[in-house]
Amino acid sequence: MKRNKFLKFGLILGVIVVIWAILRFIFVAPLLQDISFSRAYYDRNGQLLRITLTDDDKYRIFTPLSEISPHIINAVILYEDKHFYHHFGINPVSMLRAARQYFRGDTHPVGASTITMQVARLIYDINSKTTLGKLKQIAAAMYIDLFHSKSEIIEAYFNLAPYGGNIEGIGAASKIYFDKTADNLTKIESITLATVPQNPTKRGLNTSRGIKNIENMRHNLAARWVAENPTDQDLITLAKMPLQVRAPADLPFLAPHFVDNMNTQKIDGHRQQIITTLDFNLQKKLERALRDEISGRKKTGVTNAAAVLLNYKTMEVLAYIGSGDYFNRNIYGENDGVRARRSPGSTLKPLIYATAIDNGLIHGFSLLRDTPVSFGIYAPENSDNEFFGPILARDALTRSRNIPAINLLRQIGTKKFYKILQQSGVSNLQPPEHYGVSVALGGAEVSMLELADIYATMANLGTRKKLKFYLVEAPTTINSVLSPEAFFLTLDILGRNVAPTKKIPFTRGTTNTIKHYWKTGTSSSYRDAWTAGIFGDMVLVVWVGNFDGTPNNAFSGARTAAPIYFSLAHTVQKYMAENGAPIQNNDFLREDMNITKVEMCEIGGDIAGPYCPKKTWGYFIPGKSPIAQNKIHRAVAIDNKTNLRACNADPKTTHMAVYEFWDGQYLDLFQRAGIKRKIAPKFLPECDINNLPDLQPAPIIASPMADSKIVITSDMDVEPVGFMAFGADQNTKLMWFLDDKTLGSTKNGETLEYRVPMGEHILRTVDTTGAATEIKFSVVGG
C-alpha cells in the first residue's frame, strides 16, 4: 500500500513538473519581451555618439546580468532585499512586520517590497499604493518567482529600475551619470546608485536636490556595507565626498545623421550597445573642413553640402556628414543628404564606360564621336553646348562629354545597363522605359551611399561587397558586376583626370602625389553638384546643393564639388598620416588579369602605326577589346611637280608624305570650328579613283617587342613565347614565320604560342593584303 502511495505521489509530482515545464518554456514569455530599449552608439574607438530614447521616451539600455558589476548587485540586495535568493517572490516575515506597523499606526513603517515585487510592479504597471494593487503585486511576484529564475528576475530589475527623470536601468544610469558601462562601476558608485530606485523623484542624480539627498542616503548604506565587509573602510570616507556626475543634458549628440540612419536599422535581440565603424575623430575634422568650405562659398549662394567616406577594402563607413549643419533650419539641416535620392549628373558615366569596355565596344584609346545627334524632338547637347568631333574614349569620359556616353549607352542597350545599375546596388528605380538614354546624364536618381557603393565596386574590380556600419560585421560579398579588366581600364581612364588647379598646402607626413580616380557630376538646371572619387583605400563622395531643390549656377561638379572633395581628401590624408597609417597609392593591376599594354596613338586612337605623330602606352583586353591599327595617319604618294596625290608611288616622280584621313562629318566639324587638319591633296586628274588599290598599313607586332631578350625560366633550352600582332583590318588573318619556318596563322589580336630555342631569331607576320612586318628578338639562358 505504501509503495502504491509513493508511486501515486511520484506520478502526480511528475505531472506537475511536466505541466510547469510546459508552461515555463512554451507559454510563459520572457520578462523583458515587450520592453523597448535605447541604443547606445559608439564609434570604432569607444567614443559615445548618442544614447537614443525608447518608444516611451526613456533612456533604457539593455544590460545582461553577466555585464553588471557584482558590486551593484550586492549593494542592491543589501539595501532592498537581503533574502532575495531564499524567498518565493515575497518575504512573509517582512510583510507581517510591515502589516503590524501599519495597523499600529507607525509614522514611518518599514517596507516589505522585495526585488521580485518591484519587478512585477514595473512590468505589469501595477499601482501598489492601493490595497487591491498590493494584492495584485504580491500575486504577480509569486507568479514571476514560480516561472523565472532568480538571475532572470534580478536582470529584469536592473533593466527596469528607475534612476531619476526618464533614466531607467543600470545600463543607462551608469553610462549617463558616470560615463561607464555597468560592469565597470566601483563600489562607491554602486552604493550611490543602489539607493536611487527606492525614491527616484527625490534621489535621482538628474537634479541638484536629488544629488544632495543621495549623498545622505549613500552614507548610511556605505556604513551597512562596511559592517559586512570590514576591509572596505575607505567607503565611509568616499561616501562623504562631493558627488560628481554627468547631467542628462550633457549627453553627446555626435554624428547625428549617421546615428539617425543607424537607428532606422533593425537589430535582433535586446543587445543595443553598438560599436560602429565610424571614426569620430576623423568625422570631426571633416565636419570642420566641410563647414569652412561652405563658409568660403556663401557669396555664391552655397549654404549646404554632404559627404561620406568609406574604406573600400573593408567597406567600413568611416565618416558620414548628412548636411552642413544638422541644427540649421534654414537649410533643413536635419535632412540626410547621404541617404537622399538625387540626380547624380555624370557620376554614373564611369559605369557606362566600364560596361561598354566589358561588352567589347571600346577601350581607352577607341575613337568616339562627339557630334550632334537627335532622337526626334530630343537633341541632347554637351554642358558647354560645343562638340569636339573625334575624341578618344578616355578624354570623352574625363571631360564628361554627353554625346559619346549617350551613343555608348545606345550600343549597350538601356535595359542591359538598367540591370547593371540594379546589380550595382541602385534601388527604387523606375522601369527602364521611364529613363531611356537620359540615364547617361543623371536621369536615374541615386543616394550618396549608393554612389559610394558603385565606386567601391569599381575599386574592388567588380566585386560588390556590403557596406559596413557595425564594427563586428564580417565583410560580405554580394555579387560580381562586370569583369575586373573592364573596371581596371575604366580606373586607368579616371586616374588621368587632372585635379583642380588650386593647390592644397603640403603638410608634414602627407604627400600631394596621391593619385585620385575621380569624376564630377552636375544635374540638370544646376540643382546638384557632385564629385566621387577613389584614393588610396578610400572612396569619398561629396554633394553640394539645396534640399528644397532650388537651383544655383554655382552648383557645378567641376567648379564647386571637386575643390571641396580635394580639400576633404587632403584632410583625410593628413589625419591618416598623423595616426601612423598614411594613404598609399593603388594601381589596381593584378597578375591574373587578361590585360595587355601596347603603344597607342593619341591622335586618332587605336594601336599606333608607323606614321602616328604622338604615341603613348595604353591597355586593352585581348580577345575582347576592338583593337586595330590607327588608320587616321597614312603615307601617300605625292607628285613632285604638282604636289597632288599620285596614282601610284614612283621614286622617280613622287615622294611619300603623311596625311590625316577623317570622315566627312569630322571634316565638317573641323571646318566649322576653324580647326585646320593635314588633309591629303586631291588625286591627279588622270587617276582612276575607283580602281586605285587601298593603301594598307603593315601589321604591328605587339608581342614580343622588337629587340627584346626573353630569358628561359626552365632547365630546358627552349622557352614558350606568345606571338601577337594587329593588322589595320580587325578581321584580317595573319601568317607567322620564325626564321625560315612557317608557324601557322592567327586572327587579329590572337596569341600564337611557340617553344622557341635559344639564340637570335627573326619573326615575320604577313596579313591577307601582303603587308608584312619583321622584328628581331633573342632567347637567352637564365
Tab-separated table of C-alpha atoms in Angstrom, residues 101 238 293 305 314 390 433 471 478-479 499 535 584 627 635 656 725:
chain	number	residue	atom	x	y	z
A	101	GLN	CA	3.414	48.571	11.910
A	238	LEU	CA	34.363	58.237	-0.114
A	293	GLU	CA	34.439	75.149	-47.480
A	305	ALA	CA	26.799	70.123	-48.627
A	314	THR	CA	36.895	46.711	-45.571
A	390	PRO	CA	36.519	62.869	-82.861
A	433	GLU	CA	11.435	52.736	-70.393
A	471	LEU	CA	32.482	47.067	-36.476
A	478	ILE	CA	27.054	40.419	-52.533
A	479	ASN	CA	27.710	39.761	-56.219
A	499	ALA	CA	42.880	67.751	-60.369
A	535	PHE	CA	42.275	57.469	-53.412
A	584	GLN	CA	49.272	54.771	-50.166
A	627	ILE	CA	41.799	46.518	-81.431
A	635	ALA	CA	51.636	57.833	-96.020
A	656	MET	CA	55.832	59.949	-99.698
A	725	ALA	CA	50.034	41.166	-83.849
